[in-house]
Amino acid sequence: MAGTMQLIQPHYTDFRSVARALTVVENNLAGAAQLLKSLHINNSTPVTGITGPPGAGKSTLVNAVIDTLVQKGKKIAVLAIDPTSPFNFGSLLGDRIRMASHFNHPDVFIRSLATRGSLGGLSAKTIEMTDVLKASGFDHIIVETVGVGQSEVEVAGLADITLVMLVPEAGDEIQNIKSGLMEIADAFVINKADREGADLFINNLKKVIQQGKNSKLPVFKTVASKKVGIEALTDFILAGVKTKNGRHELLLTQKVYNIIQQNRMADIDKRKLQLDIAKAARSGTFNIYRFAADYVG
């Protein structure tokens, strides 16, 4: 019973209870649904989403931001979403490697998880895991996502502030930035801004921004590896400036729809379904659509 209570009441002062709760939720283990329903979720806990192409230095930036937030007395939780291994559906990159300098810090909790085939850059359980962290008493949550592009609008629905990271090497691609990317950004972060061509790239980006619906999007220059520009970016994050949009409601609607769908399918045994299909398919007149309609009654 004591173990169950720890799972139901995860708290940042006990990282093991937080980790266990996240594991139960991520893997949909026994008790996951009850755990989620019992959470006292603090929906005012700010969530910052950070997305960008591979090689932009997202993890290095997150490290630098964590340093600054911790110095300001904040207790931080990070969900670092990694590419899925094609062999075991696990995370290819571990949190110990990516953010090793904070792994043992008493005010920093880091968890890496895999996308597991999710097309939007978020893991299928990111919303639930974020809610666990919101219920655990952290001051700030950072979600670092895979990739960049129109499918990344999911992170903008989850986060209060979405930072889109780019690097000067994107150069010629600046005119071809997808409209979806422009719409999800609350700010752009140009990392590795000490590289040649950075100023020209930033000027071109600002011109593209000025042509968009939100012409006042801020652009931050950073060199995360040297912690240059991090203070200004962290101040922006803590200011909590965000634009109102319907992305959050859309994401929640889809999640609730999925939960309802899963609940209604809970009594369907997939192994039995496979056997029943194999038997029915032997008929020369097998119709998969009639079969499905009849199967669920």
Short mmCIF file of C-alpha atoms in Angstrom, two decimals:
data_model
loop_
_atom_site.label_atom_id
_atom_site.label_comp_id
_atom_site.label_asym_id
_atom_site.label_seq_id
_atom_site.Cartn_x
_atom_site.Cartn_y
_atom_site.Cartn_z
CA MET A 1 0.00 0.00 0.00
CA ALA A 2 2.85 2.36 0.84
CA GLY A 3 4.36 1.80 -2.59
CA THR A 4 1.04 2.62 -4.20
CA MET A 5 0.76 5.87 -2.23
CA GLN A 6 4.23 6.89 -3.38
CA LEU A 7 3.22 6.32 -6.98
CA ILE A 8 0.02 8.29 -6.56
CA GLN A 9 1.76 11.18 -4.79
CA PRO A 10 5.08 11.74 -6.63
CA HIS A 11 7.08 14.69 -5.30
CA TYR A 12 10.24 16.46 -6.41
CA THR A 13 11.84 15.84 -3.01
CA ASP A 14 11.70 12.12 -3.80
CA PHE A 15 12.95 11.58 -7.35
CA ARG A 16 12.41 7.83 -7.03
CA SER A 17 8.67 8.32 -6.56
CA VAL A 18 8.59 10.63 -9.58
CA ALA A 19 10.57 8.15 -11.69
CA ARG A 20 8.33 5.24 -10.68
CA ALA A 21 5.18 7.20 -11.48
CA LEU A 22 6.57 8.17 -14.90
CA THR A 23 7.50 4.55 -15.64
CA VAL A 24 4.02 3.32 -14.73
CA VAL A 25 2.43 5.98 -16.96
CA GLU A 26 4.83 5.70 -19.89
CA ASN A 27 4.46 1.92 -20.11
CA ASN A 28 0.77 1.87 -19.16
CA LEU A 29 1.45 -0.56 -16.33
CA ALA A 30 -1.17 -1.75 -13.88
CA GLY A 31 -2.55 1.18 -11.93
CA ALA A 32 -1.60 3.82 -14.53
CA ALA A 33 -5.15 4.99 -15.11
CA GLN A 34 -5.89 5.23 -11.39
CA LEU A 35 -2.62 7.07 -10.78
CA LEU A 36 -3.43 9.68 -13.44
CA LYS A 37 -6.95 10.21 -12.12
CA SER A 38 -5.62 10.73 -8.59
CA LEU A 39 -3.05 13.40 -9.53
CA HIS A 40 -3.42 16.90 -8.11
CA ILE A 41 -2.20 18.65 -11.26
CA ASN A 42 -0.90 22.19 -10.91
CA ASN A 43 -1.84 23.57 -14.32
CA SER A 44 -0.08 26.84 -13.55
CA THR A 45 3.32 25.13 -13.68
CA PRO A 46 5.01 26.65 -16.75
CA VAL A 47 6.06 24.31 -19.56
CA THR A 48 8.69 25.37 -22.10
CA GLY A 49 8.98 23.44 -25.34
CA ILE A 50 12.28 23.47 -27.23
CA THR A 51 12.43 22.10 -30.75
CA GLY A 52 14.85 22.29 -33.63
CA PRO A 53 16.75 20.22 -36.19
CA PRO A 54 19.38 17.67 -35.18
CA GLY A 55 22.72 19.35 -34.53
CA ALA A 56 21.20 22.68 -33.47
CA GLY A 57 22.49 22.13 -29.95
CA LYS A 58 19.17 21.69 -28.14
CA SER A 59 20.61 19.63 -25.29
CA THR A 60 23.50 22.04 -24.83
CA LEU A 61 21.03 24.92 -24.70
CA VAL A 62 18.83 23.09 -22.20
CA ASN A 63 21.91 22.48 -20.04
CA ALA A 64 22.74 26.17 -20.06
CA VAL A 65 19.13 27.20 -19.32
CA ILE A 66 18.97 24.70 -16.45
CA ASP A 67 22.13 26.24 -14.96
CA THR A 68 20.57 29.69 -14.98
CA LEU A 69 17.20 28.53 -13.63
CA VAL A 70 18.84 26.59 -10.80
CA GLN A 71 20.90 29.64 -9.87
CA LYS A 72 17.59 31.48 -9.54
CA GLY A 73 16.38 28.85 -7.07
CA LYS A 74 14.08 26.95 -9.44
CA LYS A 75 13.37 23.23 -9.27
CA ILE A 76 13.41 21.90 -12.83
CA ALA A 77 12.07 18.80 -14.59
CA VAL A 78 13.15 17.94 -18.12
CA LEU A 79 11.56 15.51 -20.57
CA ALA A 80 14.10 14.88 -23.34
CA ILE A 81 12.39 13.07 -26.20
CA ASP A 82 14.75 10.96 -28.25
CA PRO A 83 14.54 9.16 -31.58
CA THR A 84 13.13 5.67 -31.18
CA SER A 85 15.40 2.69 -31.56
CA PRO A 86 14.08 0.51 -34.42
CA PHE A 87 15.12 -2.57 -32.48
CA ASN A 88 13.62 -2.21 -29.02
CA PHE A 89 11.51 0.97 -29.25
CA GLY A 90 13.70 2.47 -26.55
CA SER A 91 15.52 5.77 -26.45
CA LEU A 92 18.67 5.95 -28.59
CA LEU A 93 20.21 8.72 -26.49
CA GLY A 94 20.26 8.59 -22.71
CA ASP A 95 19.72 11.44 -20.32
CA ARG A 96 22.92 10.54 -18.46
CA ILE A 97 24.92 11.21 -21.63
CA ARG A 98 23.06 14.27 -22.87
CA MET A 99 22.76 16.19 -19.62
CA ALA A 100 25.28 14.45 -17.41
CA SER A 101 26.33 17.63 -15.60
CA HIS A 102 22.87 17.90 -13.99
CA PHE A 103 22.03 14.26 -13.52
CA ASN A 104 22.83 14.23 -9.79
CA HIS A 105 21.67 17.75 -9.00
CA PRO A 106 19.06 17.69 -6.21
CA ASP A 107 16.91 20.34 -7.93
CA VAL A 108 17.00 18.88 -11.45
CA PHE A 109 15.05 15.83 -12.61
CA ILE A 110 15.77 14.57 -16.14
CA ARG A 111 13.94 11.84 -17.99
CA SER A 112 14.52 10.76 -21.58
CA LEU A 113 11.79 8.97 -23.48
CA ALA A 114 11.31 7.68 -26.98
CA THR A 115 8.90 8.92 -29.64
CA ARG A 116 7.91 5.29 -30.33
CA GLY A 117 6.75 6.14 -33.82
CA SER A 118 4.87 9.33 -32.96
CA LEU A 119 4.99 11.62 -35.99
CA GLY A 120 4.69 14.90 -34.13
CA GLY A 121 7.96 14.72 -32.26
CA LEU A 122 6.27 13.94 -28.95
CA SER A 123 6.13 10.57 -27.27
CA ALA A 124 2.66 9.07 -27.12
CA LYS A 125 2.71 9.55 -23.34
CA THR A 126 4.29 13.01 -23.13
CA ILE A 127 1.07 14.72 -22.03
CA GLU A 128 0.50 12.23 -19.22
CA MET A 129 4.13 12.38 -18.10
CA THR A 130 4.05 16.17 -18.12
CA ASP A 131 0.97 16.03 -15.89
CA VAL A 132 2.83 13.76 -13.46
CA LEU A 133 5.60 16.37 -13.28
CA LYS A 134 3.06 19.17 -12.82
CA ALA A 135 1.67 17.25 -9.87
CA SER A 136 5.14 16.71 -8.39
CA GLY A 137 5.81 20.30 -7.37
CA PHE A 138 8.48 21.36 -9.86
CA ASP A 139 8.77 25.07 -10.58
CA HIS A 140 9.37 24.65 -14.29
CA ILE A 141 9.14 21.88 -16.89
CA ILE A 142 11.17 21.76 -20.10
CA VAL A 143 10.19 19.46 -22.97
CA GLU A 144 12.89 19.00 -25.60
CA THR A 145 11.55 17.41 -28.79
CA VAL A 146 12.83 15.60 -31.82
CA GLY A 147 13.15 17.29 -35.19
CA VAL A 148 11.41 20.32 -36.59
CA GLY A 149 8.66 20.98 -39.11
CA GLN A 150 4.91 21.15 -39.44
CA SER A 151 4.39 17.94 -37.48
CA GLU A 152 6.00 19.66 -34.48
CA VAL A 153 2.82 21.65 -33.77
CA GLU A 154 2.12 19.10 -31.02
CA VAL A 155 4.75 20.62 -28.76
CA ALA A 156 3.16 24.05 -29.18
CA GLY A 157 -0.09 22.60 -27.90
CA LEU A 158 1.62 21.16 -24.84
CA ALA A 159 3.96 24.05 -23.98
CA ASP A 160 3.17 27.51 -22.67
CA ILE A 161 6.18 28.86 -24.57
CA THR A 162 7.70 27.20 -27.63
CA LEU A 163 11.28 27.98 -28.61
CA VAL A 164 12.35 27.05 -32.13
CA MET A 165 16.10 26.58 -32.47
CA LEU A 166 17.96 27.16 -35.72
CA VAL A 167 21.63 27.47 -36.68
CA PRO A 168 23.31 29.79 -39.21
CA GLU A 169 24.01 26.82 -41.47
CA ALA A 170 20.30 26.78 -42.32
CA GLY A 171 21.24 29.76 -44.57
CA ASP A 172 19.63 29.15 -47.92
CA GLU A 173 16.69 27.38 -46.31
CA ILE A 174 15.53 30.48 -44.47
CA GLN A 175 13.14 31.49 -47.24
CA ASN A 176 11.61 28.03 -47.21
CA ILE A 177 10.72 27.84 -43.51
CA LYS A 178 7.41 26.04 -43.28
CA SER A 179 4.45 28.14 -42.26
CA GLY A 180 3.67 25.64 -39.51
CA LEU A 181 7.03 26.33 -37.93
CA MET A 182 6.43 30.07 -38.01
CA GLU A 183 3.08 29.57 -36.32
CA ILE A 184 4.30 27.47 -33.41
CA ALA A 185 7.23 29.67 -32.39
CA ASP A 186 6.92 32.08 -29.49
CA ALA A 187 10.58 32.92 -30.06
CA PHE A 188 13.44 31.83 -32.29
CA VAL A 189 16.82 30.89 -30.85
CA ILE A 190 19.77 31.10 -33.22
CA ASN A 191 22.40 28.95 -31.60
CA LYS A 192 26.08 28.84 -32.57
CA ALA A 193 25.65 32.53 -33.36
CA ASP A 194 29.43 33.05 -33.32
CA ARG A 195 29.74 31.24 -36.64
CA GLU A 196 30.34 32.95 -39.94
CA GLY A 197 27.19 34.21 -41.60
CA ALA A 198 25.15 34.28 -38.38
CA ASP A 199 24.23 37.96 -38.58
CA LEU A 200 23.12 37.66 -42.21
CA PHE A 201 21.06 34.62 -41.33
CA ILE A 202 19.39 36.43 -38.43
CA ASN A 203 18.59 39.46 -40.57
CA ASN A 204 17.00 37.23 -43.20
CA LEU A 205 15.02 35.41 -40.53
CA LYS A 206 13.72 38.71 -39.14
CA LYS A 207 12.57 39.70 -42.63
CA VAL A 208 10.64 36.42 -42.90
CA ILE A 209 9.11 36.99 -39.46
CA GLN A 210 8.02 40.51 -40.39
CA GLN A 211 6.08 39.08 -43.30
CA GLY A 212 4.17 36.71 -41.03
CA LYS A 213 1.11 37.07 -38.82
CA ASN A 214 3.18 37.59 -35.67
CA SER A 215 5.76 40.13 -36.77
CA LYS A 216 7.06 40.74 -33.25
CA LEU A 217 8.50 37.30 -32.53
CA PRO A 218 11.78 37.78 -30.63
CA VAL A 219 15.01 36.32 -31.97
CA PHE A 220 17.71 35.35 -29.47
CA LYS A 221 21.37 34.89 -30.37
CA THR A 222 23.09 32.23 -28.29
CA VAL A 223 26.30 30.27 -28.11
CA ALA A 224 25.05 27.63 -25.72
CA SER A 225 28.40 25.88 -25.37
CA LYS A 226 29.83 29.14 -23.96
CA LYS A 227 26.60 30.19 -22.19
CA VAL A 228 26.42 33.34 -24.29
CA GLY A 229 22.93 34.87 -24.53
CA ILE A 230 21.44 32.41 -22.05
CA GLU A 231 20.56 34.99 -19.39
CA ALA A 232 18.34 37.00 -21.78
CA LEU A 233 16.67 33.83 -23.05
CA THR A 234 16.02 32.58 -19.51
CA ASP A 235 14.52 35.95 -18.55
CA PHE A 236 12.14 35.61 -21.51
CA ILE A 237 11.18 32.10 -20.39
CA LEU A 238 10.53 33.23 -16.83
CA ALA A 239 8.51 36.23 -18.01
CA GLY A 240 5.95 33.75 -19.28
CA VAL A 241 5.02 35.79 -22.35
CA LYS A 242 2.77 33.65 -24.51
CA THR A 243 0.25 34.08 -27.27
CA LYS A 244 -3.26 32.75 -27.00
CA ASN A 245 -4.18 30.12 -29.57
CA GLY A 246 -6.31 27.04 -29.96
CA ARG A 247 -3.43 24.57 -30.21
CA HIS A 248 -3.71 23.52 -26.57
CA GLU A 249 -7.41 22.75 -26.86
CA LEU A 250 -6.82 20.82 -30.09
CA LEU A 251 -4.12 18.70 -28.46
CA LEU A 252 -6.28 17.99 -25.40
CA THR A 253 -9.25 17.16 -27.61
CA GLN A 254 -7.18 14.58 -29.48
CA LYS A 255 -5.84 13.14 -26.22
CA VAL A 256 -9.32 12.83 -24.67
CA TYR A 257 -10.56 11.26 -27.91
CA ASN A 258 -7.71 8.72 -27.72
CA ILE A 259 -8.47 7.94 -24.06
CA ILE A 260 -12.15 7.37 -24.81
CA GLN A 261 -11.20 5.22 -27.80
CA GLN A 262 -8.82 3.13 -25.68
CA ASN A 263 -11.42 2.67 -22.95
CA ARG A 264 -14.01 1.47 -25.45
CA MET A 265 -11.46 -0.95 -26.92
CA ALA A 266 -10.32 -2.24 -23.53
CA ASP A 267 -12.30 -5.48 -23.84
CA ILE A 268 -10.84 -6.33 -27.25
CA ASP A 269 -8.18 -9.04 -26.97
CA LYS A 270 -5.82 -8.43 -29.89
CA ARG A 271 -4.50 -12.00 -29.89
CA LYS A 272 -8.03 -13.40 -30.01
CA LEU A 273 -8.86 -10.88 -32.73
CA GLN A 274 -5.95 -12.18 -34.79
CA LEU A 275 -7.12 -15.76 -34.39
CA ASP A 276 -10.71 -14.84 -35.30
CA ILE A 277 -9.51 -12.96 -38.39
CA ALA A 278 -7.36 -15.91 -39.45
CA LYS A 279 -10.38 -18.18 -39.18
CA ALA A 280 -12.75 -15.81 -40.98
CA ALA A 281 -10.24 -15.01 -43.73
CA ARG A 282 -10.35 -18.62 -44.93
CA SER A 283 -13.72 -17.82 -46.41
CA GLY A 284 -13.62 -16.86 -50.06
CA THR A 285 -16.12 -14.11 -49.37
CA PHE A 286 -14.28 -12.54 -46.41
CA ASN A 287 -15.07 -8.84 -46.11
CA ILE A 288 -12.91 -7.01 -43.57
CA TYR A 289 -15.38 -4.15 -43.18
CA ARG A 290 -18.35 -6.41 -42.44
CA PHE A 291 -16.14 -8.42 -40.11
CA ALA A 292 -15.15 -5.31 -38.15
CA ALA A 293 -18.73 -4.06 -37.91
CA ASP A 294 -19.97 -7.42 -36.68
CA TYR A 295 -17.03 -7.91 -34.29
CA VAL A 296 -17.82 -4.85 -32.21
CA GLY A 297 -21.55 -5.48 -32.41
#
